[in-house]
PDB file of C-alpha atoms in Angstrom:
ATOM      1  CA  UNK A   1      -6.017  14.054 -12.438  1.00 85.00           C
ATOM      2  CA  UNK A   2      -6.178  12.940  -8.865  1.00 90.00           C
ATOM      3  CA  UNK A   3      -4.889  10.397  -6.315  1.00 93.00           C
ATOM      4  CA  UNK A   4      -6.904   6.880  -5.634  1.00 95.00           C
ATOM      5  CA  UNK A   5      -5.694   5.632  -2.273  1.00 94.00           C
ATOM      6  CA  UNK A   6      -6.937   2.338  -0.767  1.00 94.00           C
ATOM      7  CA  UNK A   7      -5.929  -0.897   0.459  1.00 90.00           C
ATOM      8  CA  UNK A   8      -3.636  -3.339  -0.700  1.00 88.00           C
ATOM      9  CA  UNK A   9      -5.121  -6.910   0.073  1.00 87.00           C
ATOM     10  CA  UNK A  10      -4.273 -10.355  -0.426  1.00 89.00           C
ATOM     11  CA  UNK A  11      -6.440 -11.946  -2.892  1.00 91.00           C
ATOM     12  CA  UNK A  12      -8.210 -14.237  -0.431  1.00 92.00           C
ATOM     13  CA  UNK A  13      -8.551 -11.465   2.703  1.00 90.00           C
ATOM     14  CA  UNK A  14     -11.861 -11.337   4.153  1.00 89.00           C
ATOM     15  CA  UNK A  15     -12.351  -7.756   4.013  1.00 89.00           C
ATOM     16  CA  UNK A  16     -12.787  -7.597   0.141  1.00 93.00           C
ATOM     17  CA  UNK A  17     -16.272  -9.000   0.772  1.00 92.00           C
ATOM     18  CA  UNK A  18     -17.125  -6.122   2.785  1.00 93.00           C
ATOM     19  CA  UNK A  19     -19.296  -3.184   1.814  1.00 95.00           C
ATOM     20  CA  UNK A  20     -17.065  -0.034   0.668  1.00 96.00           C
ATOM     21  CA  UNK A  21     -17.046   3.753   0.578  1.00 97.00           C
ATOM     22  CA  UNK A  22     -15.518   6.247  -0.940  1.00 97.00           C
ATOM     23  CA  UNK A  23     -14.692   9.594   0.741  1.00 97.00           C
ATOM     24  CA  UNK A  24     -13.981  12.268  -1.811  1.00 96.00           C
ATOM     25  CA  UNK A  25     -11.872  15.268  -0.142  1.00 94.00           C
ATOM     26  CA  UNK A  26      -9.487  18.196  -1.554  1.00 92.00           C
ATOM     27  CA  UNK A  27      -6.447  17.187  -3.442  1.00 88.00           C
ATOM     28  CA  UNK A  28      -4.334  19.821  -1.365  1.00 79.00           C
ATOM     29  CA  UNK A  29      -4.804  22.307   0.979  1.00 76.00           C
ATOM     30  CA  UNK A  30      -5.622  25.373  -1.006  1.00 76.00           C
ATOM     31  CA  UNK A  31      -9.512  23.988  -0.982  1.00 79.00           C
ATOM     32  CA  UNK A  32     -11.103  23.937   2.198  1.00 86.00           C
ATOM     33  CA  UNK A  33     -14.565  21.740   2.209  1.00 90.00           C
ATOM     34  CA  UNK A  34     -16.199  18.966   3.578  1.00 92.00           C
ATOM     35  CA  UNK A  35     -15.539  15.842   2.089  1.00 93.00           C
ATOM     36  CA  UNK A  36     -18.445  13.891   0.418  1.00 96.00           C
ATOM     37  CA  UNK A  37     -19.129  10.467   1.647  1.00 97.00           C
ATOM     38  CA  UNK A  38     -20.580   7.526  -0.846  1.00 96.00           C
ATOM     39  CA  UNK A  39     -21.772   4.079  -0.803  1.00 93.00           C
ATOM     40  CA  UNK A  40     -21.657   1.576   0.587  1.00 95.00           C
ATOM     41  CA  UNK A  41     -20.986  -0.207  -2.745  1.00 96.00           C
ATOM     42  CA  UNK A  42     -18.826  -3.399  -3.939  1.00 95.00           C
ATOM     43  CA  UNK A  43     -15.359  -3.161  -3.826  1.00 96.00           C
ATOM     44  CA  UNK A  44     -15.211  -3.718  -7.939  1.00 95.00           C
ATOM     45  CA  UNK A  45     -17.706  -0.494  -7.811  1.00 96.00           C
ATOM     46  CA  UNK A  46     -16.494   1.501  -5.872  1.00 96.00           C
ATOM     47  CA  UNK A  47     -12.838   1.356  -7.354  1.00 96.00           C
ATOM     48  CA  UNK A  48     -14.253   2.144 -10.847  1.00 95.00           C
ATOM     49  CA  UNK A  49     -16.426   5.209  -9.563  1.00 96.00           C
ATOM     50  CA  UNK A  50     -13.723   6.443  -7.650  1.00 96.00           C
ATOM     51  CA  UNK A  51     -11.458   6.315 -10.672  1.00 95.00           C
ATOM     52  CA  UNK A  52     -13.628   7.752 -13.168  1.00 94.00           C
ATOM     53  CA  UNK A  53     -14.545  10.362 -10.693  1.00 94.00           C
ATOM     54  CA  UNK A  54     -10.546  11.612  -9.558  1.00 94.00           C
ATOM     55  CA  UNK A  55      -9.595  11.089 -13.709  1.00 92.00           C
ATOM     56  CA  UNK A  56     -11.550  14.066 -14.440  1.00 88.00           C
ATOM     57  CA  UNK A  57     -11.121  16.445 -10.984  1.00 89.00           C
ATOM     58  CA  UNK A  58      -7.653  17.164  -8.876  1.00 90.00           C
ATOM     59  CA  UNK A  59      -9.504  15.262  -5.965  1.00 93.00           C
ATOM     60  CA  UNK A  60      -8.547  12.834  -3.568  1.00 94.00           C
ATOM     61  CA  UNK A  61     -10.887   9.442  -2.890  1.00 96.00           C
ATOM     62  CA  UNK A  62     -10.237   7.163  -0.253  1.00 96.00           C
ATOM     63  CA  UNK A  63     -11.496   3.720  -1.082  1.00 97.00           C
ATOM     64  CA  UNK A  64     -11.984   1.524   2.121  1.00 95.00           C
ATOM     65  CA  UNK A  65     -13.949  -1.173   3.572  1.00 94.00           C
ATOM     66  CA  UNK A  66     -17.187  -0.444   5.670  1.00 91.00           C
ATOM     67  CA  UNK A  67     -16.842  -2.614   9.004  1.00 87.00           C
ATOM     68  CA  UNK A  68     -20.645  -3.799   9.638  1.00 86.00           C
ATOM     69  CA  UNK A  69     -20.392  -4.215  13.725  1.00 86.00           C
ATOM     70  CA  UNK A  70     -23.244  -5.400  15.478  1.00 84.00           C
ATOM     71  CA  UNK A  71     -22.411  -4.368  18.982  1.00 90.00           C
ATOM     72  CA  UNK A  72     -19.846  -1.887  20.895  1.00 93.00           C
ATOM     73  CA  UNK A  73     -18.020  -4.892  21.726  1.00 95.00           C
ATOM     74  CA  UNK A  74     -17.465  -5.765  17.830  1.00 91.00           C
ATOM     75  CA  UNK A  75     -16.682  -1.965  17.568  1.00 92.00           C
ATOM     76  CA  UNK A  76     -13.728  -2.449  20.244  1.00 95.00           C
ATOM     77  CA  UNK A  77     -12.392  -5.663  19.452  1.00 93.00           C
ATOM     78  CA  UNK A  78     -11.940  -3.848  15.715  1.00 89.00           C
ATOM     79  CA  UNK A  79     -10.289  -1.259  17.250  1.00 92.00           C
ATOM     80  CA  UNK A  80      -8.372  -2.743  19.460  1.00 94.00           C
ATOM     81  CA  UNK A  81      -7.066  -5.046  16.354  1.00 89.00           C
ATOM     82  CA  UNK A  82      -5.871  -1.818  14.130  1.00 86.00           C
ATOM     83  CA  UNK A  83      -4.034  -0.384  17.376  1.00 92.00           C
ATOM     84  CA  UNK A  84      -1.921  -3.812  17.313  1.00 92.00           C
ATOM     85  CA  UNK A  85      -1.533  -4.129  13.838  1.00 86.00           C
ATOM     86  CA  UNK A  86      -0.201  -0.386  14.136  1.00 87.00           C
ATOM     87  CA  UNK A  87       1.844  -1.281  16.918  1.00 90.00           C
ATOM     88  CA  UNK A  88       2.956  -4.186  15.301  1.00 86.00           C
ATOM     89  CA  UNK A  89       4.530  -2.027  12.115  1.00 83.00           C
ATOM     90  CA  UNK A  90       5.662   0.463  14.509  1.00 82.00           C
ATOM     91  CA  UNK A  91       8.008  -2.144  16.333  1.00 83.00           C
ATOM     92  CA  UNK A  92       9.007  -3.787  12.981  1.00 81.00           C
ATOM     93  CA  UNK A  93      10.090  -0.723  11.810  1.00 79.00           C
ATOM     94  CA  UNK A  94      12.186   0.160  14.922  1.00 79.00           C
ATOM     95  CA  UNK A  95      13.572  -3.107  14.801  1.00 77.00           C
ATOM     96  CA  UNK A  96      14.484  -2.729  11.619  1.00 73.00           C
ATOM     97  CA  UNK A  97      18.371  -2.624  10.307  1.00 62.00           C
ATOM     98  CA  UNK A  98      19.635   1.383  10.979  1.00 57.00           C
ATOM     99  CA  UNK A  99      20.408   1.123   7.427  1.00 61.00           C
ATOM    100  CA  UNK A 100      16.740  -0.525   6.425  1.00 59.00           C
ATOM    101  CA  UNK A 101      15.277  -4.012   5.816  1.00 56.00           C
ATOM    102  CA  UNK A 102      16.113  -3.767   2.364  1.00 56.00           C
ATOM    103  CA  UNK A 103      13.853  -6.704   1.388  1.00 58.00           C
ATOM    104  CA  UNK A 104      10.825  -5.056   2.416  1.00 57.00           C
ATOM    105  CA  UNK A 105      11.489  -2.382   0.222  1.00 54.00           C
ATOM    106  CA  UNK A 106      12.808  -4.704  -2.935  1.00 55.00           C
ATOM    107  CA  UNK A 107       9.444  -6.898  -2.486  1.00 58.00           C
ATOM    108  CA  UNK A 108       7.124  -3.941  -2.405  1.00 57.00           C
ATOM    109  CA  UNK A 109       9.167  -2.043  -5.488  1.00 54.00           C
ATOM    110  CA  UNK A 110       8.626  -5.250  -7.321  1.00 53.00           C
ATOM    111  CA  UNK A 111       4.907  -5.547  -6.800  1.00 57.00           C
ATOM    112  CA  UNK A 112       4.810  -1.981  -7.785  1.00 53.00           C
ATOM    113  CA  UNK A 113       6.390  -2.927 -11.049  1.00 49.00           C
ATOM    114  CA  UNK A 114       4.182  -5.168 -11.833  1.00 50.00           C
ATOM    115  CA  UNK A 115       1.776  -4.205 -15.221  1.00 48.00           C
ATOM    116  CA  UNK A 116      -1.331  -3.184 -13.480  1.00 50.00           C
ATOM    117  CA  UNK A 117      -4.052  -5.003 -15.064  1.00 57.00           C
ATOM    118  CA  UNK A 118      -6.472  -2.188 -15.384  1.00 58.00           C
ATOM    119  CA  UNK A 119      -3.998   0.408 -17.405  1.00 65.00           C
ATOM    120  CA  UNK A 120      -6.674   2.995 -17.334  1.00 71.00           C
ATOM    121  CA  UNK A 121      -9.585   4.240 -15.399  1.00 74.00           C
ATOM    122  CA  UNK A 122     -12.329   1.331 -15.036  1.00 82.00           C
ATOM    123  CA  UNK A 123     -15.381   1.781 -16.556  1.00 87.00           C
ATOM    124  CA  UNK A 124     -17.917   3.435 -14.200  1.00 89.00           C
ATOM    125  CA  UNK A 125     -20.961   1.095 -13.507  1.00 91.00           C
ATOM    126  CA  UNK A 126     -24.094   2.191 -14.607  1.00 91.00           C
ATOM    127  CA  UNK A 127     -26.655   2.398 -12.264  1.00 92.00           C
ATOM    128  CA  UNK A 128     -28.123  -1.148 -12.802  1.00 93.00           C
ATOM    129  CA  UNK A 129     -24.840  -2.581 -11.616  1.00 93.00           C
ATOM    130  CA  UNK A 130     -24.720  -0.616  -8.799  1.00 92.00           C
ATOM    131  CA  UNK A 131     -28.592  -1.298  -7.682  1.00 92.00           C
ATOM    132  CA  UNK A 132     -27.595  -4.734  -8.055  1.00 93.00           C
ATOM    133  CA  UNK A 133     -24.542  -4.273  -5.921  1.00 92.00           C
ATOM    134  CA  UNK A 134     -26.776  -2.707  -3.654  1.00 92.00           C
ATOM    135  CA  UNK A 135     -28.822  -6.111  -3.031  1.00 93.00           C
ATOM    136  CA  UNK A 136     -26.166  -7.549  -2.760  1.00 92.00           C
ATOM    137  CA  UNK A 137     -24.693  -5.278   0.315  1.00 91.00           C
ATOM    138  CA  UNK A 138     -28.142  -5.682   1.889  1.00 91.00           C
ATOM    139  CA  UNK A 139     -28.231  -8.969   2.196  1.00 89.00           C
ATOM    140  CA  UNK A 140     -24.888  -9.671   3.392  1.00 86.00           C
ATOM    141  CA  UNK A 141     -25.467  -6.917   6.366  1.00 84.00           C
ATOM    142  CA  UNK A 142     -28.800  -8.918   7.054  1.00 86.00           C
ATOM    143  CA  UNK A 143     -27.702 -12.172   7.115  1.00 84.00           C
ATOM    144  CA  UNK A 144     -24.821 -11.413   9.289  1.00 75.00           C
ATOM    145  CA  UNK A 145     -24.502 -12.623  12.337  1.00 66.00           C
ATOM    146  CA  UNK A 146     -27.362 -14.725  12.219  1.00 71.00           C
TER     147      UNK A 146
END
């Protein structure tokens, strides 16, 4: 089996409406390739292909959201909002108790404890769903910005 990592969002963020991909690399460093890039798909589709795909192969898939800029200044203004979110964390955690923000940890322990409601691998879509999904991706990066 492998690892699934992605993002943890709120219910209502934005960026779930986003196209996704999934970038399948090694598991560990013992294999040495490049790592295969798919999509862009729904997040609901990509999640289940990723999962069926890492239950079967010691892989690791990286589920995230494809950003659809329109111009280098959309490009920086993204960037330029990840570098303060990261220095955000970064001075949260230094400001942090020497012996921890404890409820940090208890709230995120708890959410991990919570019964996941998919207890197994999604079902892969079948390639109807995904051409569908597919329409669907197109027409959101068409209309945009209009």
């Amino acid at each position: 089996m492998g690892a699934l990592v992605t993002l943890d969002l709120p219910d209502d963020s934005p960026m779930l409406g986003l196209p996704w991909i999934i970038t399948f690399g090694p598991l560990g460093d013992a294999d040495e390739w490049e790592p295969v890039v798919c999509g862009p798909y729904e997040r609901p589709h990509a999640l289940a292909l990723a999962e069926a795909v890492v239950a079967e192969e010691q892989l690791m898939a990286v589920v995230e959201p494809l950003v659809p800029a329109l111009s280098p200044d959309e490009v920086r203004g993204e960037i330029a909002a990840a570098q303060v979110a990261a220095e955000d964390e970064a001075a949260r955690i230094e400001a942090a108790d020497l012996y921890g923000d404890f409820d940090d940890v208890i709230d995120d322990e708890l959410e991990a404890a919570e019964v996941d409601e998919h207890p197994g691998p999604r079902p892969a879509p079948d390639e109807a769903e995904l051409r569908a999904g597919f329409a669907r991706i197109a027409r959101l990066l068409t209309e945009r910005g209009r």
